[in-house]
PDB file of C-alpha atoms in Angstrom:
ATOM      1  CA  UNK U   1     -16.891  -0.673   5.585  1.00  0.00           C
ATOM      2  CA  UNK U   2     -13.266   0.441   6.790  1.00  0.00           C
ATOM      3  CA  UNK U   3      -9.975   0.500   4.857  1.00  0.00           C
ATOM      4  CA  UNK U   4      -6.884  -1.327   5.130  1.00  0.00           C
ATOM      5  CA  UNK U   5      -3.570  -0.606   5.183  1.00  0.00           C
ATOM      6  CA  UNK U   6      -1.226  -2.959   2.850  1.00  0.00           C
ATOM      7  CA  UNK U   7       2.232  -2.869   2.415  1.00  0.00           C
ATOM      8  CA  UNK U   8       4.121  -4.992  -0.612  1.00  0.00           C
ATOM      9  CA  UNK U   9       7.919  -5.464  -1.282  1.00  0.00           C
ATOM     10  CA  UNK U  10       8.544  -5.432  -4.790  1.00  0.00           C
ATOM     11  CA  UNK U  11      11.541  -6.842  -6.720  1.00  0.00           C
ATOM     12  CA  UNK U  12      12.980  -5.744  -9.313  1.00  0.00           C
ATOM     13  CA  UNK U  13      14.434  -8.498 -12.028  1.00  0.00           C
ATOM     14  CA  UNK U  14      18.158  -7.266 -11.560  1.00  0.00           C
ATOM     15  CA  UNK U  15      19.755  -4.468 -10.130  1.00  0.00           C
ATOM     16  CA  UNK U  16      20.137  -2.474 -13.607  1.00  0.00           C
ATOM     17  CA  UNK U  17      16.118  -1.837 -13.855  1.00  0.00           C
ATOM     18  CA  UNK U  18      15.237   1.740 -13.689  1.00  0.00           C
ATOM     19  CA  UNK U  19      12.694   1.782 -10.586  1.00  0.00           C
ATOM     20  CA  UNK U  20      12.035   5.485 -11.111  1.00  0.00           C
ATOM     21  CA  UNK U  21      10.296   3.798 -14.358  1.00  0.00           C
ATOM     22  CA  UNK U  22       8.517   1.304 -12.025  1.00  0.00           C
ATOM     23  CA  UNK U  23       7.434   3.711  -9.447  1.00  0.00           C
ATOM     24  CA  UNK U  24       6.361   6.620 -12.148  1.00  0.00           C
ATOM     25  CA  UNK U  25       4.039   3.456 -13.732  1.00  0.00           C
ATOM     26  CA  UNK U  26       2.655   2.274  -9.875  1.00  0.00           C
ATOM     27  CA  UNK U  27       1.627   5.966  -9.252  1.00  0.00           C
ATOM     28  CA  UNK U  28      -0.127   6.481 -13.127  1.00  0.00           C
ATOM     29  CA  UNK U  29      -1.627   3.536 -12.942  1.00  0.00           C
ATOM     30  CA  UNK U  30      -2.955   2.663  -9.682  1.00  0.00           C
ATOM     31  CA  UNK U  31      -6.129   0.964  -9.837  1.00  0.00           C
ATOM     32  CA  UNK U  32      -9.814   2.646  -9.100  1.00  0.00           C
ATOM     33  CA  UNK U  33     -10.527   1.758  -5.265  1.00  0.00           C
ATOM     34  CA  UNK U  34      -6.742   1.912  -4.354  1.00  0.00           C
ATOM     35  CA  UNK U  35      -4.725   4.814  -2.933  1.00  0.00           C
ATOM     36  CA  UNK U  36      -0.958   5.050  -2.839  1.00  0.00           C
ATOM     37  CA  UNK U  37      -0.042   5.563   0.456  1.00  0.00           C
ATOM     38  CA  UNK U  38       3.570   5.774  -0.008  1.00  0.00           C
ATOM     39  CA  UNK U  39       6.644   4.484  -1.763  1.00  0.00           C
ATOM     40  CA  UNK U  40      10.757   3.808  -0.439  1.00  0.00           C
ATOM     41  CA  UNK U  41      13.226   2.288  -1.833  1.00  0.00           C
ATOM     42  CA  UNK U  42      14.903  -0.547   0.016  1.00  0.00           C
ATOM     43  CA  UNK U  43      18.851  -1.910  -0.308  1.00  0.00           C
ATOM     44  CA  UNK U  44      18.508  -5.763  -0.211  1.00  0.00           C
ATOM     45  CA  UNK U  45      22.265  -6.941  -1.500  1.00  0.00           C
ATOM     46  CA  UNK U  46      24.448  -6.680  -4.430  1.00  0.00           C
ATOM     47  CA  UNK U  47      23.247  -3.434  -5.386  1.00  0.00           C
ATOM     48  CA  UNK U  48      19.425  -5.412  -5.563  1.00  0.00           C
ATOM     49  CA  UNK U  49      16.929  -2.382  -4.127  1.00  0.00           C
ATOM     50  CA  UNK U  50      13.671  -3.331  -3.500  1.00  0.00           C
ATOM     51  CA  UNK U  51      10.463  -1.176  -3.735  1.00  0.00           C
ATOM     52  CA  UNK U  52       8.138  -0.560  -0.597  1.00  0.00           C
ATOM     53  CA  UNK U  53       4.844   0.287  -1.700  1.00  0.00           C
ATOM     54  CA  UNK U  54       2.229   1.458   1.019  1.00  0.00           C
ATOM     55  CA  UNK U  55      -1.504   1.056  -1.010  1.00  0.00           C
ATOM     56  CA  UNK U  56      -5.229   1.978   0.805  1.00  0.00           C
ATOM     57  CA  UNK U  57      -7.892  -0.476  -0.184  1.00  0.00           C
ATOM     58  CA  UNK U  58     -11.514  -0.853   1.185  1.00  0.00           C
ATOM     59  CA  UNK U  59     -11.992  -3.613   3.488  1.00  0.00           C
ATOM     60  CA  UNK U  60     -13.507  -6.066   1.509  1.00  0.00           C
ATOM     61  CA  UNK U  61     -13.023  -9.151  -0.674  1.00  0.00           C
ATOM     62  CA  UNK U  62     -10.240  -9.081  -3.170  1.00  0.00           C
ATOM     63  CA  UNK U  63      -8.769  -5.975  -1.810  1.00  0.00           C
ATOM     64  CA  UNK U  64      -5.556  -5.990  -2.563  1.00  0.00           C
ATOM     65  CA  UNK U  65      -5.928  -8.198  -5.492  1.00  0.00           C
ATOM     66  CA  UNK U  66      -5.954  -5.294  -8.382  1.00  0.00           C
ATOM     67  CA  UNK U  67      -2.872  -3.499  -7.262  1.00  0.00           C
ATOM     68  CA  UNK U  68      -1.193  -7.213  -6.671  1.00  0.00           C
ATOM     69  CA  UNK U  69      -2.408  -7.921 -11.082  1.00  0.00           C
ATOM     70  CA  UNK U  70      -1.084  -4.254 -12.048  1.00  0.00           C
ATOM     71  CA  UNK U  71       2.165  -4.668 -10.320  1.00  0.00           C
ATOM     72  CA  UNK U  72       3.079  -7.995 -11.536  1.00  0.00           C
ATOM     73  CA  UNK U  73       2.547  -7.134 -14.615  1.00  0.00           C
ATOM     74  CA  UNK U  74       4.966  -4.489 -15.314  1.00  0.00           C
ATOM     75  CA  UNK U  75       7.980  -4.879 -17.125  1.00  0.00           C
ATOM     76  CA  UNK U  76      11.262  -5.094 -14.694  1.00  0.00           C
ATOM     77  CA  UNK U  77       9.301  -6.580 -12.093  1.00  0.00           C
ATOM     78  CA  UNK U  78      10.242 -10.015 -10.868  1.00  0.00           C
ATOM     79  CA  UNK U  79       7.973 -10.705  -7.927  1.00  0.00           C
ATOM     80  CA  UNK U  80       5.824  -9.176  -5.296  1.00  0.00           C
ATOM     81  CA  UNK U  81       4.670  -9.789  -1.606  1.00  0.00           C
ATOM     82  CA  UNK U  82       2.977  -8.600   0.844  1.00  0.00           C
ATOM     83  CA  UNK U  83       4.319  -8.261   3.803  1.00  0.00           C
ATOM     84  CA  UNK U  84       1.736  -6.489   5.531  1.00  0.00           C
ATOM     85  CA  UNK U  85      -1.928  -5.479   6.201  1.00  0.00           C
ATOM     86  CA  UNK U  86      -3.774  -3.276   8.852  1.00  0.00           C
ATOM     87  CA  UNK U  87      -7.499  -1.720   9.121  1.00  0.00           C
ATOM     88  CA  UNK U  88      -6.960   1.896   9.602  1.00  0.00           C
ATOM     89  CA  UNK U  89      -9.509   3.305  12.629  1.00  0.00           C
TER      90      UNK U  89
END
């Protein structure tokens, strides 16, 4: 089985949450089967910043799914996406 590559953009609820809180509780908290890749922080508008996270799952079903549950669920964060996935050779 190979891995994938996925990348999510995560929002924060306004541009006063502390995402050096948010990214501190991705990296603790990461789920068993998932690797942080990496992490950046992206300007989106109105001092809104956005958080890139870069995750390694096994190619399989539900990948992604356990990192998508963890994410969502912390507090500051209003939504996620993914905006990308790749099999790494």
């Amino acid at each position: 089985m190979g891995e994938v590559l996925t990348t999510m953009k995560i929002m924060p609820d306004s541009p006063d949450v502390d995402l050096e809180a948010i990214k501190a509780t991705i990296k603790d908290s990461m789920p068993e089967g998932a690797e942080l890749h990496d992490m950046k922080e992206e300007p989106i508008a109105f001092g809104l910043v956005a958080i890139i996270l870069s995750f390694i799952t096994d190619d399989g079903e539900g990948g992604s799914e356990p990192v998508e549950n963890m994410v969502s669920e912390i507090e500051g964060v209003a939504s996620i996406e993914i905006t990308g996935v790749g099999r790494l050779m």
